[in-house]
PDB file of C-alpha atoms and ligand atoms in Angstrom:
ATOM      1  CA  MET A1209       0.001  -0.018   0.005  1.00 43.00           C
ATOM      2  CA  GLU A1210       1.495   3.238  -1.199  1.00 50.00           C
ATOM      3  CA  SER A1211       0.019   5.422   1.547  1.00 56.00           C
ATOM      4  CA  GLY A1212       1.007   3.026   4.298  1.00 62.00           C
ATOM      5  CA  ARG A1213       4.596   2.952   3.123  1.00 63.00           C
ATOM      6  CA  ASN A1214       4.653   6.727   2.954  1.00 69.00           C
ATOM      7  CA  THR A1215       3.476   6.992   6.524  1.00 87.00           C
ATOM      8  CA  LYS A1216       6.222   4.622   7.615  1.00 89.00           C
ATOM      9  CA  GLN A1217       8.849   6.722   5.812  1.00 92.00           C
ATOM     10  CA  LYS A1218       7.516   9.902   7.338  1.00 94.00           C
ATOM     11  CA  GLN A1219       7.560   8.363  10.814  1.00 94.00           C
ATOM     12  CA  LEU A1220      11.152   7.307  10.265  1.00 95.00           C
ATOM     13  CA  ILE A1221      12.188  10.812   9.192  1.00 95.00           C
ATOM     14  CA  LEU A1222      10.349  12.313  12.129  1.00 94.00           C
ATOM     15  CA  SER A1223      12.048   9.967  14.613  1.00 94.00           C
ATOM     16  CA  ILE A1224      15.463  10.742  13.085  1.00 95.00           C
ATOM     17  CA  LEU A1225      14.832  14.488  13.440  1.00 94.00           C
ATOM     18  CA  LYS A1226      13.561  13.964  16.964  1.00 91.00           C
ATOM     19  CA  ASP A1227      16.754  12.188  17.990  1.00 91.00           C
ATOM     20  CA  ALA A1228      18.858  14.887  16.379  1.00 87.00           C
ATOM     21  CA  GLU A1229      17.253  17.821  18.253  1.00 69.00           C
ATOM     22  CA  LEU A1230      19.266  20.274  16.206  1.00 77.00           C
ATOM     23  CA  PRO A1231      18.614  20.958  12.469  1.00 85.00           C
ATOM     24  CA  MET A1232      19.825  18.359  10.019  1.00 90.00           C
ATOM     25  CA  SER A1233      20.688  18.759   6.333  1.00 90.00           C
ATOM     26  CA  ILE A1234      19.053  16.578   3.712  1.00 91.00           C
ATOM     27  CA  ASN A1235      22.300  14.604   3.359  1.00 92.00           C
ATOM     28  CA  GLU A1236      22.459  13.864   7.089  1.00 93.00           C
ATOM     29  CA  ILE A1237      18.784  12.769   7.019  1.00 95.00           C
ATOM     30  CA  TYR A1238      19.357  10.706   3.916  1.00 96.00           C
ATOM     31  CA  ALA A1239      22.340   8.892   5.454  1.00 95.00           C
ATOM     32  CA  LYS A1240      20.276   7.869   8.456  1.00 95.00           C
ATOM     33  CA  VAL A1241      17.183   6.876   6.489  1.00 96.00           C
ATOM     34  CA  VAL A1242      19.267   4.708   4.150  1.00 95.00           C
ATOM     35  CA  ASP A1243      20.595   2.800   7.204  1.00 95.00           C
ATOM     36  CA  GLN A1244      17.069   1.487   7.713  1.00 94.00           C
ATOM     37  CA  LEU A1245      15.553   1.669   4.205  1.00 93.00           C
ATOM     38  CA  PRO A1246      18.514   0.917   1.925  1.00 94.00           C
ATOM     39  CA  LYS A1247      16.482   1.222  -1.278  1.00 93.00           C
ATOM     40  CA  ILE A1248      14.944   4.613  -0.659  1.00 92.00           C
ATOM     41  CA  ALA A1249      15.624   7.343  -3.244  1.00 93.00           C
ATOM     42  CA  LYS A1250      16.603  10.827  -2.241  1.00 93.00           C
ATOM     43  CA  SER A1251      13.637  12.195  -4.171  1.00 94.00           C
ATOM     44  CA  THR A1252      11.328  10.084  -2.008  1.00 94.00           C
ATOM     45  CA  ILE A1253      12.874  11.646   1.105  1.00 94.00           C
ATOM     46  CA  TYR A1254      12.345  15.116  -0.356  1.00 94.00           C
ATOM     47  CA  ARG A1255       8.723  14.267  -1.045  1.00 95.00           C
ATOM     48  CA  ASN A1256       8.208  13.058   2.530  1.00 95.00           C
ATOM     49  CA  ILE A1257       9.881  16.120   3.902  1.00 96.00           C
ATOM     50  CA  ASP A1258       7.622  18.365   1.824  1.00 95.00           C
ATOM     51  CA  ALA A1259       4.627  16.544   3.226  1.00 94.00           C
ATOM     52  CA  LEU A1260       5.898  16.944   6.802  1.00 94.00           C
ATOM     53  CA  LEU A1261       6.501  20.660   6.143  1.00 93.00           C
ATOM     54  CA  SER A1262       2.997  21.162   4.891  1.00 92.00           C
ATOM     55  CA  GLN A1263       1.670  19.299   7.926  1.00 90.00           C
ATOM     56  CA  ASN A1264       3.627  21.789  10.046  1.00 87.00           C
ATOM     57  CA  LEU A1265       5.451  19.011  11.876  1.00 91.00           C
ATOM     58  CA  ILE A1266       8.924  20.171  10.928  1.00 92.00           C
ATOM     59  CA  ASP A1267      10.638  23.465  10.189  1.00 88.00           C
ATOM     60  CA  LYS A1268      12.922  24.443   7.361  1.00 88.00           C
ATOM     61  CA  TYR A1269      15.933  26.698   7.847  1.00 83.00           C
ATOM     62  CA  HIS A1270      18.447  28.244   5.492  1.00 79.00           C
ATOM     63  CA  LEU A1271      21.780  28.139   7.258  1.00 72.00           C
ATOM     64  CA  ASN A1272      25.373  27.974   6.201  1.00 64.00           C
ATOM     65  CA  ASP A1273      25.147  29.944   2.943  1.00 69.00           C
ATOM     66  CA  ASN A1274      21.642  28.866   2.169  1.00 72.00           C
ATOM     67  CA  GLU A1275      22.100  25.173   2.731  1.00 80.00           C
ATOM     68  CA  VAL A1276      18.676  23.847   3.853  1.00 87.00           C
ATOM     69  CA  PHE A1277      18.273  22.235   7.228  1.00 88.00           C
ATOM     70  CA  TYR A1278      15.231  20.593   8.786  1.00 92.00           C
ATOM     71  CA  ARG A1279      14.217  20.295  12.375  1.00 89.00           C
ATOM     72  CA  ILE A1280      11.302  18.744  14.177  1.00 89.00           C
ATOM     73  CA  LYS A1281       8.816  21.019  15.949  1.00 85.00           C
ATOM     74  CA  SER A1282       7.942  20.084  19.505  1.00 76.00           C
ATOM     75  CA  ASP A1283       4.637  21.758  18.918  1.00 76.00           C
ATOM     76  CA  ARG A1284       3.056  23.407  15.924  1.00 72.00           C
ATOM     77  CA  ASN A1285       3.386  26.901  17.287  1.00 75.00           C
ATOM     78  CA  GLU A1286       7.035  26.575  18.175  1.00 77.00           C
ATOM     79  CA  HIS A1287       9.191  29.312  16.800  1.00 82.00           C
ATOM     80  CA  LYS A1288      12.986  29.188  16.770  1.00 82.00           C
ATOM     81  CA  HIS A1289      15.998  30.453  14.919  1.00 86.00           C
ATOM     82  CA  PHE A1290      19.540  29.173  14.722  1.00 84.00           C
ATOM     83  CA  VAL A1291      23.103  30.324  14.337  1.00 86.00           C
ATOM     84  CA  ILE A1292      25.666  28.170  12.610  1.00 83.00           C
ATOM     85  CA  CYS A1293      29.413  28.040  13.093  1.00 87.00           C
ATOM     86  CA  ASP A1294      31.262  28.456   9.781  1.00 84.00           C
ATOM     87  CA  ASP A1295      34.062  26.219  10.936  1.00 86.00           C
ATOM     88  CA  CYS A1296      32.642  23.175  12.714  1.00 85.00           C
ATOM     89  CA  LYS A1297      29.096  23.619  11.320  1.00 79.00           C
ATOM     90  CA  LYS A1298      27.659  23.191  14.751  1.00 83.00           C
ATOM     91  CA  VAL A1299      24.228  24.756  15.164  1.00 83.00           C
ATOM     92  CA  PHE A1300      23.219  26.912  18.136  1.00 86.00           C
ATOM     93  CA  ASP A1301      19.821  28.183  19.293  1.00 84.00           C
ATOM     94  CA  LEU A1302      19.175  31.884  18.941  1.00 85.00           C
ATOM     95  CA  PRO A1303      18.058  32.977  22.411  1.00 84.00           C
ATOM     96  CA  SER A1304      14.982  34.813  21.171  1.00 86.00           C
ATOM     97  CA  CYS A1305      13.320  36.101  18.020  1.00 89.00           C
ATOM     98  CA  PRO A1306      13.654  39.834  17.473  1.00 86.00           C
ATOM     99  CA  ILE A1307      11.416  39.846  14.397  1.00 89.00           C
ATOM    100  CA  HIS A1308       8.009  39.688  16.064  1.00 85.00           C
ATOM    101  CA  GLU A1309       8.074  43.279  17.139  1.00 88.00           C
ATOM    102  CA  ILE A1310       8.934  44.393  13.578  1.00 90.00           C
ATOM    103  CA  GLU A1311       6.152  42.148  12.311  1.00 91.00           C
ATOM    104  CA  SER A1312       3.519  43.749  14.529  1.00 91.00           C
ATOM    105  CA  THR A1313       4.579  47.145  13.311  1.00 93.00           C
ATOM    106  CA  MET A1314       4.328  46.021   9.711  1.00 93.00           C
ATOM    107  CA  GLU A1315       0.940  44.479  10.370  1.00 94.00           C
ATOM    108  CA  GLU A1316      -0.316  47.681  11.882  1.00 95.00           C
ATOM    109  CA  GLU A1317       0.580  49.204   8.514  1.00 95.00           C
ATOM    110  CA  GLY A1318      -1.615  46.550   6.876  1.00 96.00           C
ATOM    111  CA  PHE A1319       1.109  44.214   5.663  1.00 94.00           C
ATOM    112  CA  LEU A1320       0.352  40.539   6.217  1.00 91.00           C
ATOM    113  CA  ILE A1321       3.535  38.700   7.134  1.00 88.00           C
ATOM    114  CA  LYS A1322       3.496  35.007   6.379  1.00 85.00           C
ATOM    115  CA  LYS A1323       6.910  33.915   7.515  1.00 81.00           C
ATOM    116  CA  HIS A1324      10.413  35.170   8.179  1.00 87.00           C
ATOM    117  CA  GLN A1325      13.906  33.838   8.432  1.00 82.00           C
ATOM    118  CA  ILE A1326      16.980  34.930  10.262  1.00 83.00           C
ATOM    119  CA  GLN A1327      20.332  33.854   8.900  1.00 80.00           C
ATOM    120  CA  ILE A1328      23.357  34.338  11.138  1.00 83.00           C
ATOM    121  CA  SER A1329      26.674  32.641  10.772  1.00 81.00           C
ATOM    122  CA  GLY A1330      29.975  33.110  12.577  1.00 88.00           C
ATOM    123  CA  ILE A1331      32.594  31.277  14.578  1.00 92.00           C
ATOM    124  CA  CYS A1332      31.743  29.507  17.808  1.00 93.00           C
ATOM    125  CA  LYS A1333      33.684  29.896  21.061  1.00 93.00           C
ATOM    126  CA  GLU A1334      35.323  26.463  20.703  1.00 93.00           C
ATOM    127  CA  CYS A1335      36.632  27.138  17.220  1.00 93.00           C
ATOM    128  CA  ILE A1336      37.933  30.553  18.200  1.00 93.00           C
ATOM    129  CA  GLY A1337      39.789  28.911  21.074  1.00 91.00           C
ATOM    130  CA  LYS A1338      41.303  26.283  18.777  1.00 87.00           C
ATOM    131  CA  SER A1339      42.721  28.761  16.290  1.00 78.00           C
ATOM    132  CA  LYS A1340      43.468  32.004  18.024  1.00 69.00           C
ATOM    133  CA  ASN A1341      45.571  33.422  15.192  1.00 62.00           C
ATOM    134  CA  LYS A1342      42.991  32.891  12.510  1.00 63.00           C
ATOM    135  CA  TYR A1343      40.364  35.393  13.599  1.00 60.00           C
TER     136      TYR A1343
HETATM  137 ZN1  LIG B1267      32.705  25.964  15.687  1.00 97.16          ZN
HETATM  138 ZN1  LIG B1268      11.407  34.569  14.348  1.00 97.16          ZN
END
């Protein structure tokens, strides 16, 4: 059954993202899915991810020069942003979202905001410590 198999794939992707906690790139997700479903095509994973996005179960982020990352939402209203380290590619939570205030101002002007993204990259503390002369 096509739909049953799709559900199983989606559940697998969800559980992988759940274990990861931090955003994963499509290649990282693919590597883990292939462990369990060796015959799956990357396009199938993309299709499942699109379905999960439209169900609002996961979030999509552009980090690291627009590479796309995915992350599970703990609830559908959850709202988070991330910062990525250019060196080790580790991903950190942004402590809060500064955009909401700007959004309310825009909406008072009659603009309907549908979504926003924040893209920040830099060097994390650990990497700075490792290569003091570089930065
Ligand atoms: Zn780093
Ligand atoms: Zn935000």
